[in-house]
Short mmCIF file of C-alpha atoms in Angstrom, two decimals:
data_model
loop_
_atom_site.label_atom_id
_atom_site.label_comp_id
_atom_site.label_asym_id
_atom_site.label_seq_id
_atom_site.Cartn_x
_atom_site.Cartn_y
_atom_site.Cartn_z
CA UNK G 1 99.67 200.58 75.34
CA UNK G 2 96.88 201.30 77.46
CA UNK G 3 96.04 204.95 79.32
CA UNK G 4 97.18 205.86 82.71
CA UNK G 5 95.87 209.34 82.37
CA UNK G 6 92.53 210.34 83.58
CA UNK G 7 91.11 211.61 80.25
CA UNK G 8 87.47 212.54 80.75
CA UNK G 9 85.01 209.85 79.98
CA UNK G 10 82.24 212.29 79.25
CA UNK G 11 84.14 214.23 76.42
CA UNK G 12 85.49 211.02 74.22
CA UNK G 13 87.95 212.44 71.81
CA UNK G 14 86.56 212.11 67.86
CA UNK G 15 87.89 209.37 65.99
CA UNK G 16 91.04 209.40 64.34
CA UNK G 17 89.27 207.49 61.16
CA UNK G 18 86.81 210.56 60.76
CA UNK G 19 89.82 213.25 60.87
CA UNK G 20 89.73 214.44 56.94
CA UNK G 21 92.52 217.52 56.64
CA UNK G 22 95.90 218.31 58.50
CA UNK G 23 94.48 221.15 60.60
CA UNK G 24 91.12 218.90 62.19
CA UNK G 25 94.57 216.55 63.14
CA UNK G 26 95.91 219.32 64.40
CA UNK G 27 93.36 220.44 66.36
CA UNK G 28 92.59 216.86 68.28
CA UNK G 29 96.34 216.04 68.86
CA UNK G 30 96.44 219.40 70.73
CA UNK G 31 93.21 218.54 71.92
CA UNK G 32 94.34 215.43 73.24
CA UNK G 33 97.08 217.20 74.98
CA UNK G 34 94.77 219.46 76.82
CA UNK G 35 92.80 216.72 78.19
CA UNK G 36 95.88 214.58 79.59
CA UNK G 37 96.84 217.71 81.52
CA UNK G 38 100.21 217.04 81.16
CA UNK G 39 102.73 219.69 80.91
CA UNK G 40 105.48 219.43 77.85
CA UNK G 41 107.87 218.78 79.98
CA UNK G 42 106.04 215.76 81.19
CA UNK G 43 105.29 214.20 77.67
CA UNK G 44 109.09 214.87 76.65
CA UNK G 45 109.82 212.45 79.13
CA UNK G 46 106.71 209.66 78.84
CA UNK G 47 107.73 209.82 75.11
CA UNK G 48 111.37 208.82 76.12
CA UNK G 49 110.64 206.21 78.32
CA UNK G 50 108.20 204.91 75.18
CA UNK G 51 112.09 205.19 73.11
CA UNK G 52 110.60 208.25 71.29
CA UNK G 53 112.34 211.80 71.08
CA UNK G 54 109.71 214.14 71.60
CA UNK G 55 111.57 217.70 72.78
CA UNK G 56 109.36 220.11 74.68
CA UNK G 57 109.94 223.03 71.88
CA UNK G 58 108.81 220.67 69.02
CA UNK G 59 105.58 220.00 70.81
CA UNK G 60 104.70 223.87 71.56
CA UNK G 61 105.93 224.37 68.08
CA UNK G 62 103.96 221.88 65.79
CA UNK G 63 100.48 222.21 67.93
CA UNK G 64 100.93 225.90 67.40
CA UNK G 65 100.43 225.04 63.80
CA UNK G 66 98.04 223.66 60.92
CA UNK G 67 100.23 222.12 58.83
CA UNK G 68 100.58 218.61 58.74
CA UNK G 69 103.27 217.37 61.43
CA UNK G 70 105.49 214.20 60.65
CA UNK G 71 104.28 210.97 61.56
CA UNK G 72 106.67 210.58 64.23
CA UNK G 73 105.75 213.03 65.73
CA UNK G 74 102.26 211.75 65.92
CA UNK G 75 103.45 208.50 67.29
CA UNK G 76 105.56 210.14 69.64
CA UNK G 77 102.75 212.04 71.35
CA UNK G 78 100.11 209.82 71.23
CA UNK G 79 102.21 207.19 73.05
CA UNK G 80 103.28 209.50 75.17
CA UNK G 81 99.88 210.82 76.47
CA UNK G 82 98.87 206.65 77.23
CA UNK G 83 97.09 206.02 73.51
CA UNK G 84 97.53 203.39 71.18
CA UNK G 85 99.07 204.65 68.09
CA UNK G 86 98.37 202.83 65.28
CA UNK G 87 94.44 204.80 64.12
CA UNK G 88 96.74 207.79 64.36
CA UNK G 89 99.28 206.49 62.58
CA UNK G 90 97.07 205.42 59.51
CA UNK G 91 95.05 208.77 59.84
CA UNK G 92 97.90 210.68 59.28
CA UNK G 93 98.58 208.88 56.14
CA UNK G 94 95.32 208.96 54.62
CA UNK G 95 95.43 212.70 55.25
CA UNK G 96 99.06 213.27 53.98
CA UNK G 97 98.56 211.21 50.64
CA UNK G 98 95.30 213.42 50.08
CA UNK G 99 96.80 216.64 51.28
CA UNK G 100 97.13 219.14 48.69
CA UNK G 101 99.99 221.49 49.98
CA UNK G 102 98.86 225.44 49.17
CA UNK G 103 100.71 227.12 52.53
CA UNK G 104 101.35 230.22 50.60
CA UNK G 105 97.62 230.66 48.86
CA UNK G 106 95.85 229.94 51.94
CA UNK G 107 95.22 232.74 54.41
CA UNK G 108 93.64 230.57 57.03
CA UNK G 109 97.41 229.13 57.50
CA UNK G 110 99.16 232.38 58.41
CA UNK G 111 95.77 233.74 60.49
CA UNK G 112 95.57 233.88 64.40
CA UNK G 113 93.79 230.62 65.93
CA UNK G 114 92.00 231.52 68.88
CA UNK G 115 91.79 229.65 71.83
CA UNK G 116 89.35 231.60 74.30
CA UNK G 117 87.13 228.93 76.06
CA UNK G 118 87.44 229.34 80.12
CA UNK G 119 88.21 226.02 82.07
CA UNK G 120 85.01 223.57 82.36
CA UNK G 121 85.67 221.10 85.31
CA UNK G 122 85.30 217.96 83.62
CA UNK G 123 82.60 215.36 84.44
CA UNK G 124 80.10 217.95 85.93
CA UNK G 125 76.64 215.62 85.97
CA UNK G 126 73.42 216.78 84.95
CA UNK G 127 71.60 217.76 81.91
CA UNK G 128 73.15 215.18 80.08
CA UNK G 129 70.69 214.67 77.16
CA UNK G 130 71.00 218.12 76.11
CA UNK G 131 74.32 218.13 76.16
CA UNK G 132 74.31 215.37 73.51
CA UNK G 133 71.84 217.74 71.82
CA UNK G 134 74.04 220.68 71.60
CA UNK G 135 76.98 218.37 70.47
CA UNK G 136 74.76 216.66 67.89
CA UNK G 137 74.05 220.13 66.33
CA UNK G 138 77.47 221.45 66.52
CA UNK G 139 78.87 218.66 64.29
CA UNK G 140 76.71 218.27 62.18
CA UNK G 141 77.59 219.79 58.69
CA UNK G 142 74.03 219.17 57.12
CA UNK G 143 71.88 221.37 60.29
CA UNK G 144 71.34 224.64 58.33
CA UNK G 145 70.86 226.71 61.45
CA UNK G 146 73.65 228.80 62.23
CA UNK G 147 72.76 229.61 65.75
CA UNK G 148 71.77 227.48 69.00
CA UNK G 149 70.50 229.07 72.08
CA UNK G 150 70.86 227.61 75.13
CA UNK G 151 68.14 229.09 77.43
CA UNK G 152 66.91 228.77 81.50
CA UNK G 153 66.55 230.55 84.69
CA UNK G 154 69.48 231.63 86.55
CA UNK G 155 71.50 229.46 87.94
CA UNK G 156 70.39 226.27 85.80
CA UNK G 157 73.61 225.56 84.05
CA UNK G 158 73.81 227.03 81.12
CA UNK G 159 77.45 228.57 80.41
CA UNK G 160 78.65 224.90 81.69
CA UNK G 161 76.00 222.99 79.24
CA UNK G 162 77.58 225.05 76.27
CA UNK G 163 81.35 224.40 77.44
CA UNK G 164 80.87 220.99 77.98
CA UNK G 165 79.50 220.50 74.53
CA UNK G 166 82.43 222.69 73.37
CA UNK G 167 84.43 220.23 75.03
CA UNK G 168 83.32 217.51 73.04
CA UNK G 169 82.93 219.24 69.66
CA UNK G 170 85.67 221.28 69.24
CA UNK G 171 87.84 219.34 67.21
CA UNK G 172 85.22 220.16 64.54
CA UNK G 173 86.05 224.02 64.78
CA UNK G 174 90.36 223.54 64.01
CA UNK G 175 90.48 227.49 62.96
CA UNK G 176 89.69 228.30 66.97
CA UNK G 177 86.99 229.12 69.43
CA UNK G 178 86.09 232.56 70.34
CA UNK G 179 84.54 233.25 73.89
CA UNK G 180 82.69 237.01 74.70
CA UNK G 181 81.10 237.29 78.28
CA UNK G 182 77.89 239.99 77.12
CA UNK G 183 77.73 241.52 80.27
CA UNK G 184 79.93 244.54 82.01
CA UNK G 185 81.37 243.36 85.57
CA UNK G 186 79.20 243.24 88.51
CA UNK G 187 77.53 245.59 90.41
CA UNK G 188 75.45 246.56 87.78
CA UNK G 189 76.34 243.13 84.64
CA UNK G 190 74.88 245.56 82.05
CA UNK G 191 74.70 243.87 78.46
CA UNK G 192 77.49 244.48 76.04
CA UNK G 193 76.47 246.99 73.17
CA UNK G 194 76.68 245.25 70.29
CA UNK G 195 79.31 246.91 68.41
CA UNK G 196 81.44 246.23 71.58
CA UNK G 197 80.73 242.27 70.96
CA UNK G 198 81.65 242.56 67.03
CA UNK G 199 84.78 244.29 67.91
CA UNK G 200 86.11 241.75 70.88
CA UNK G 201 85.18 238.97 67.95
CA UNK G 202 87.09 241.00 65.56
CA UNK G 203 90.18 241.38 67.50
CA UNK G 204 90.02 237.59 68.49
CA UNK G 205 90.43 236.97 64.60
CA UNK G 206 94.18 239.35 64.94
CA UNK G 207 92.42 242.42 62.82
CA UNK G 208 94.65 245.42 64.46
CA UNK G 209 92.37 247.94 65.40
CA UNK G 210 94.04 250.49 62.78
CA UNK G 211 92.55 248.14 59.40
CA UNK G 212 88.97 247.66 61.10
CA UNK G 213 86.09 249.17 59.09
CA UNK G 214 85.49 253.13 60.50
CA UNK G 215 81.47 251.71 60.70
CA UNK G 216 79.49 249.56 62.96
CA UNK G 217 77.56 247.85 59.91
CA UNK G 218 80.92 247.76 58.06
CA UNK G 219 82.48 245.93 61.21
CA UNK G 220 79.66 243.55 61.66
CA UNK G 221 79.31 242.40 57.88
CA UNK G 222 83.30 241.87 57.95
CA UNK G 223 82.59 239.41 61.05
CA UNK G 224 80.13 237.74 58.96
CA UNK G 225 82.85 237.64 56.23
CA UNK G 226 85.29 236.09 58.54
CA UNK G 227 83.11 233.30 60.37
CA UNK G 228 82.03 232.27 56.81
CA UNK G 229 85.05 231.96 55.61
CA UNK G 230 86.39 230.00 58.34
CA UNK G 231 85.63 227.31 60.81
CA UNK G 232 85.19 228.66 64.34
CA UNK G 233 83.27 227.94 67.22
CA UNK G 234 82.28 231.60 68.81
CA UNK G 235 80.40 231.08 72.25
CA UNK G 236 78.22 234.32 73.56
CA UNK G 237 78.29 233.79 77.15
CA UNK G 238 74.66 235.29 78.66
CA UNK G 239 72.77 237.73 76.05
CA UNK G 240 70.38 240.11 77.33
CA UNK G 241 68.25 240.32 73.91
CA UNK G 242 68.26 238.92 70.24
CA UNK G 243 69.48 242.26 69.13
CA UNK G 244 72.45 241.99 70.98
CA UNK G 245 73.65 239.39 68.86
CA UNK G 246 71.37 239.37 65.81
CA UNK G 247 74.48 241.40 63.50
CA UNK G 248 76.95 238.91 64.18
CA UNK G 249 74.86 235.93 62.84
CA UNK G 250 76.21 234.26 59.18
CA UNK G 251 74.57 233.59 56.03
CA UNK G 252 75.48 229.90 56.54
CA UNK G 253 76.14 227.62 59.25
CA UNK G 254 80.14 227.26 58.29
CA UNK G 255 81.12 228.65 61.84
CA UNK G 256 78.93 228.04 64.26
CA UNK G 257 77.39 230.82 67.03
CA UNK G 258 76.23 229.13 70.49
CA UNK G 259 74.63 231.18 72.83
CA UNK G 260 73.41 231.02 76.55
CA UNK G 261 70.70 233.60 77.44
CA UNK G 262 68.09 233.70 80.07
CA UNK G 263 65.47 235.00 77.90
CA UNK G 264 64.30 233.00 75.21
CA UNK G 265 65.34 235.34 72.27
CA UNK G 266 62.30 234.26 70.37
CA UNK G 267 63.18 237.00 68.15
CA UNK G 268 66.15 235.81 66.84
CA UNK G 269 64.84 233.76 63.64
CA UNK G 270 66.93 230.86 62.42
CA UNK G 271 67.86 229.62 65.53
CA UNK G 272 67.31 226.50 67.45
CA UNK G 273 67.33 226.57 71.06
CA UNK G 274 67.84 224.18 74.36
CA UNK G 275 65.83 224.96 77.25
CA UNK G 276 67.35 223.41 80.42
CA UNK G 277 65.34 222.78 83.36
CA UNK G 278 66.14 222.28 87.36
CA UNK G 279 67.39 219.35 87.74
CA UNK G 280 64.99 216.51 89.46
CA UNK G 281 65.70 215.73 93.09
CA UNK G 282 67.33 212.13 92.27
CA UNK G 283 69.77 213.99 89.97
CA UNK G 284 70.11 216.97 91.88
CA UNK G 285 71.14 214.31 94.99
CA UNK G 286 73.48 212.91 92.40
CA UNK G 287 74.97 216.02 91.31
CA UNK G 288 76.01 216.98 95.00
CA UNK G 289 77.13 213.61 96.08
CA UNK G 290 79.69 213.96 93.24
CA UNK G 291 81.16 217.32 94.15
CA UNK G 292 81.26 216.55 98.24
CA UNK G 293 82.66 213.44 97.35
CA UNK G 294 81.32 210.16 99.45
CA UNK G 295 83.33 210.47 102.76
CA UNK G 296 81.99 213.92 102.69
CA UNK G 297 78.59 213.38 101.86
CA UNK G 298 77.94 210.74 103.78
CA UNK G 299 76.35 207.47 104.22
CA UNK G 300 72.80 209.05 104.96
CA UNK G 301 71.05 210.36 102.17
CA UNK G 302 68.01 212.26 103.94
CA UNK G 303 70.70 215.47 105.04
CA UNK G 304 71.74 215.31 100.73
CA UNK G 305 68.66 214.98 99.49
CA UNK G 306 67.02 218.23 101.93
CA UNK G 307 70.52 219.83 100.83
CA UNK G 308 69.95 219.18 97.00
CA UNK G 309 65.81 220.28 96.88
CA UNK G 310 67.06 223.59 98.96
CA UNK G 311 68.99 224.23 96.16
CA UNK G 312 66.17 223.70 93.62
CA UNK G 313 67.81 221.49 91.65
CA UNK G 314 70.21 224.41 90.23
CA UNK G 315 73.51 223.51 89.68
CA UNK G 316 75.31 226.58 90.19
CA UNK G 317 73.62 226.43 94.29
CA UNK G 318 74.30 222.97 94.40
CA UNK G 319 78.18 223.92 93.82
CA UNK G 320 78.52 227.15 96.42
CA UNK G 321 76.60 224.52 98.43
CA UNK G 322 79.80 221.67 98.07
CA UNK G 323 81.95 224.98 97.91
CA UNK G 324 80.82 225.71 101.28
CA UNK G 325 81.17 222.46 103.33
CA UNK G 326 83.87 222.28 101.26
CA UNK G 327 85.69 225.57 103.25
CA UNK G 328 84.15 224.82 106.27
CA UNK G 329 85.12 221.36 107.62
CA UNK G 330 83.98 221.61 111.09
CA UNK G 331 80.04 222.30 109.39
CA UNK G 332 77.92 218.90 109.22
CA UNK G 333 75.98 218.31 105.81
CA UNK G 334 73.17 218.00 108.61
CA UNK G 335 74.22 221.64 109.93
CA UNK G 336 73.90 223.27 106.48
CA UNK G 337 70.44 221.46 105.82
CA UNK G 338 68.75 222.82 109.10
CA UNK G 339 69.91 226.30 108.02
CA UNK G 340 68.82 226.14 104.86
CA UNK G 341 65.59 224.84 105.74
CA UNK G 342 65.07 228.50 106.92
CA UNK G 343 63.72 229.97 103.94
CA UNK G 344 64.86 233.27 105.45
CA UNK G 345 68.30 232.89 106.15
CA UNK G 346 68.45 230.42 102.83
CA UNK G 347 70.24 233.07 99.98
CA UNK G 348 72.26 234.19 103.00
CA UNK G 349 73.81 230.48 103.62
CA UNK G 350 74.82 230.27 99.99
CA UNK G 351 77.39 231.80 99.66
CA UNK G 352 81.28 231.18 99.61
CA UNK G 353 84.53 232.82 98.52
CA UNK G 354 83.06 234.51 95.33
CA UNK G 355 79.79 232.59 94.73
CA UNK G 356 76.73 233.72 95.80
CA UNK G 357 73.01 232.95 95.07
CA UNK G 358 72.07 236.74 94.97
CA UNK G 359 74.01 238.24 92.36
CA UNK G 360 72.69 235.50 90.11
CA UNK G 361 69.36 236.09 90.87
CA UNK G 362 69.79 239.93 91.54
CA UNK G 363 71.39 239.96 87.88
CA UNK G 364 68.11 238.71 86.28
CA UNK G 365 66.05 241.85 88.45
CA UNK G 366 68.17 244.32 87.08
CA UNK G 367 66.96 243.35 83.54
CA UNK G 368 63.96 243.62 84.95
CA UNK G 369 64.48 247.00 85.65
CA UNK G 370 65.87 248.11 81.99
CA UNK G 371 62.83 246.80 80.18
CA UNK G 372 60.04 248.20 83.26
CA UNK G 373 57.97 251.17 82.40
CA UNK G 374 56.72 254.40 84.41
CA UNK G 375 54.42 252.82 87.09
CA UNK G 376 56.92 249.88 87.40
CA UNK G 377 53.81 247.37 86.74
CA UNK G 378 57.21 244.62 86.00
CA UNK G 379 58.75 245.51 88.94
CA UNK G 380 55.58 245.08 90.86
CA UNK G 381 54.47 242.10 89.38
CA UNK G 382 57.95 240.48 90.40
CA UNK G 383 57.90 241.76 94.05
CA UNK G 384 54.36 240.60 94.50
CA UNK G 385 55.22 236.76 93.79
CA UNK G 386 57.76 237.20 97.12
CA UNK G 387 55.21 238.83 98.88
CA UNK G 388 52.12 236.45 98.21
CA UNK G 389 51.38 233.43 100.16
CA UNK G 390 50.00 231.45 98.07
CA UNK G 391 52.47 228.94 95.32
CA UNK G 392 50.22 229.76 92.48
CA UNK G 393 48.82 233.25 91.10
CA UNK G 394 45.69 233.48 88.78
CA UNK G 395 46.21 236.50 86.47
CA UNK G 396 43.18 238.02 87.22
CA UNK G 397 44.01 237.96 90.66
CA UNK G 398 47.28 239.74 89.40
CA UNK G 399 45.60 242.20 87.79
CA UNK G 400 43.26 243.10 90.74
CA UNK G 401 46.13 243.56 93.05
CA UNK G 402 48.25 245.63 90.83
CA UNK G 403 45.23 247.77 90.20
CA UNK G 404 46.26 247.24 86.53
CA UNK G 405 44.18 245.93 83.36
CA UNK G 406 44.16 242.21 82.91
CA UNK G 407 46.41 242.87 79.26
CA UNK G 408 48.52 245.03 81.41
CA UNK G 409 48.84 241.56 84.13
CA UNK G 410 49.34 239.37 80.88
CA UNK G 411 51.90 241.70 79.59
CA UNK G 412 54.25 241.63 83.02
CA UNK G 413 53.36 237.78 83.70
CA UNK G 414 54.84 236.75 80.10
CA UNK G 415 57.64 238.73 80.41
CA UNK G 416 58.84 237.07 83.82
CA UNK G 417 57.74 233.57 81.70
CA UNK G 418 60.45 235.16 78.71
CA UNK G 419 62.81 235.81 81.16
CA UNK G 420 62.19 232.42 83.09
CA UNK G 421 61.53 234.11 86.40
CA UNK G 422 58.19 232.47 86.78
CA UNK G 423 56.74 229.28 84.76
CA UNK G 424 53.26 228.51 84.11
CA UNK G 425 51.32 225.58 85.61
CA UNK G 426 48.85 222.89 83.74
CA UNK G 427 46.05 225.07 85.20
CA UNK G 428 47.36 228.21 83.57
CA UNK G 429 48.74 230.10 86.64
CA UNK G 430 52.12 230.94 86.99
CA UNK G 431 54.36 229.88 89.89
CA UNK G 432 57.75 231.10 91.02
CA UNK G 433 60.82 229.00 92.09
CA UNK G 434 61.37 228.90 95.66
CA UNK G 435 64.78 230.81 95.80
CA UNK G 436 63.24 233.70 93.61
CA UNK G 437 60.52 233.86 95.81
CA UNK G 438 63.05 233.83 98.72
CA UNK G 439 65.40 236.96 96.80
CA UNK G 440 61.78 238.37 95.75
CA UNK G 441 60.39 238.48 99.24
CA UNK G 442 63.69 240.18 100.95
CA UNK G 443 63.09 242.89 98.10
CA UNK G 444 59.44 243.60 98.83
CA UNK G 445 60.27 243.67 101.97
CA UNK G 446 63.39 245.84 102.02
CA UNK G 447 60.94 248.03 99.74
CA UNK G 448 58.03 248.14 102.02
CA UNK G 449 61.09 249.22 104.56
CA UNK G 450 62.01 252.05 102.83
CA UNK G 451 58.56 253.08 101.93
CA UNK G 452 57.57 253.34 105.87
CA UNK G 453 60.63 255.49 105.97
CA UNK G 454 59.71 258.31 103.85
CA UNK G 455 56.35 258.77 106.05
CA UNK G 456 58.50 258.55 109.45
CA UNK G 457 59.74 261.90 111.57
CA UNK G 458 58.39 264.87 112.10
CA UNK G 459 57.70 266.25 108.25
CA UNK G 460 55.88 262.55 107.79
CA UNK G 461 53.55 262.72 111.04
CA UNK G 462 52.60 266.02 110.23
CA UNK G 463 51.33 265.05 106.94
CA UNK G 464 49.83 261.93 108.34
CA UNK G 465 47.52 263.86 110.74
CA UNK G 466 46.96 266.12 108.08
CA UNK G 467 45.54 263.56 105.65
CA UNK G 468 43.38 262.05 109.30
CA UNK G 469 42.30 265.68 110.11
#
């Protein structure tokens, strides 16, 4: 029986023949069911036009389980969502001839399985190959590190990159996936402490709140405990520093702790990390083709192509750019490209219904801000890349406009490199991405505003003539 159901392409389900115990079953037939997107009520019925019985209560029932369901049960879903039955058939006889049945000795059985990971629309394009990476390292038993950092500017893809591979790997993980945004709400995104992460993990796992350990190290080494102990998939959605998550790391790589960041969290030893790039213009041009759509896009390419190097190659402004022609019908991809070619009206043109280029980038400032000292030398050092005309600055060039020491230059320069705010050329300079430059020169500039304000009026011209006279 073939598939009439769209099941995505670039997250193949694992193999029935490599499924080993009753819960990894478990987990891929209710994988499987996520990915058909059909509702119960919907594979009652494909099941009983396949002359199975498959009531709507039994499915929500069993996949709400580890145990090992009856074989026709597994036949009767697995025709029902399009598949052929028979590797799923044998794999759930290998596994129930091997199965060793201790329900009432093993606490994993009776404990909460979360399910936390946000939607991921499938088939996104782009950053395919690290992707695979990530997935590669997730399941693989034998990769000691317990930890893999997924790191890039804002706006380059990360969260997606890491639910895409969860996507694909979470079979491996059939005690649950855990999913902790490490930032507060907007206006101000400041990073979760880090007790506050270990006790959203901890209350993921079902602990009530009244049998928790009365200490923050005694709460953290109990998460350890449990994520060695079991076989979860815990994703840290956008860490601020290595501290911030440096508690909740295991002994051993049982669990396993993915974790997008913009900084490169050097610090935190053990790890292995992804760095994602902008995309190149032939796959940025790619990228937006696919979420316009063709009729949409176009036959012309030149409008796309201006459209996808406006956006940098990020992936989150190539989105709020489809987002936006998207809401607006009667607005040409042509239209959108000659405003966007304005670099002053460009983080004002994306944004749509939620999405916007400047809290992104205005997200990475405020950290910025947290970590700047006294005379603001970070602060400076950013604004002065949106005030400069020239695409590459020398760092003793830096230094001399600052009015700073060339350590005190190096020191700001790297961390805008940590934070991937700035990169550094084959000729050792260091070189901003346009749309930073663009959010960097509307804050110099609504600086400079306010600076001209303080010496305006009367109390500022008297001091000016003051300083003349």
């Amino acid at each position: 029986m073939t598939t009439d159901i769209p099941l995505n392409a670039d997250c193949p389900l694992p193999d029935p023949a490599g499924l080993h115990t009753e819960r990894e079953l478990v987990a891929v037939l209710r994988l499987l069911k996520d990915r058909t997107g059909l509702t119960y009520r919907q594979l009652e019925s494909r099941a009983r036009r396949a002359g199975h019985r498959l009531p709507r209560s039994t499915i929500a029932s069993v996949l709400a389980r580890t145990t090992l369901p009856r074989e026709e049960f597994v036949t009767a879903l697995v025709c029902a969502c399009g598949l052929n039955p028979a590797p799923w058939q044998a794999a759930h006889r290998r596994i129930a001839g091997q199965a060793v049945h201790t329900d009432a000795a093993d606490p994993h059985e009776t404990a909460p399985r979360p399910w936390q990971m946000p939607y991921c629309a499938p088939g996104l394009r782009g950053h395919d190959e690290e992707v695979d990476s990530v997935v590669t390292w997730l399941t693989n038993a034998q990769d000691p590190a317990p930890v893999q950092v997924i790191t890039g500017p804002p706006g380059v893809g990360k969260s997606v990159v890491a639910l895409r591979a969860v996507g694909r790997a979470a079979a491996h993980y059939p005690d649950g996936q855990l999913y902790v945004e490490l930032r507060r709400p907007r206006p101000m995104a400041e990073p979760l402490p880090a007790a506050d992460v270990v006790d959203r993990l901890l209350r993921g796992f079902g602990f009530p709140p009244a049998q928790l350990p009365a200490g923050a190290a005694e709460r953290a080494a109990l998460l350890r405990t449990t994520l060695t102990e079991r076989k979860v998939l815990v994703v840290l959605d956008d860490a601020a520093s290595a501290a911030q998550i440096r508690s909740l790391v295991p002994a051993r790589k049982r669990s396993a702790l993915l974790v997008t960041s913009r900084f490169s969290l050097v610090a935190l030893h053990g790890s292995r990390r992804a760095r994602l790039r902008p995309l190149p213009a032939p796959e940025a041009e790619a990228a937006l083709r696919q979420l316009l759509g063709d009729e949409r896009a176009g036959p012309s390419s030149r409008a796309l192509r201006a459209l996808a190097s406006y956006c940098g190659g990020l992936p989150l402004m190539l989105r709020i750019t489809a987002a936006r022609l998207a809401a607006r019908t009667d607005l040409s991809v042509d239209a959108l490209a000659s405003r966007l070619a304005d670099e002053r009206d460009r983080l004002g043109a994306l944004r749509v219904a939620g999405l916007e280029a400047r809290a992104s980038l205005a997200d990475s400032y405020q950290d910025l801000t947290r970590v700047d000292d006294a005379d603001r030398t970070l602060v400076r050092t950013f604004l002065f890349f949106g005030r400069s005309r020239e695409p590459e600055i020398r760092l003793s060039h830096l230094a001399d406009v600052l009015d700073v020491s060339h350590a005190r230059a190096e020191w700001a320069a790297e961390q805008l490199l940590d934070s991937h705010l700035v990169e550094v050329t084959p000729t050792g300079r260091y070189r901003m991405h346009d749309l930073l430059r663009c959010f960097a020169r509307e804050l110099a500039e609504r600086e400079h505003t306010a600076e001209k304000g303080r010496w305006s009026g009367p109390i500022g011209m008297l001091t000016t003539r003051t300083t003349v006279a």
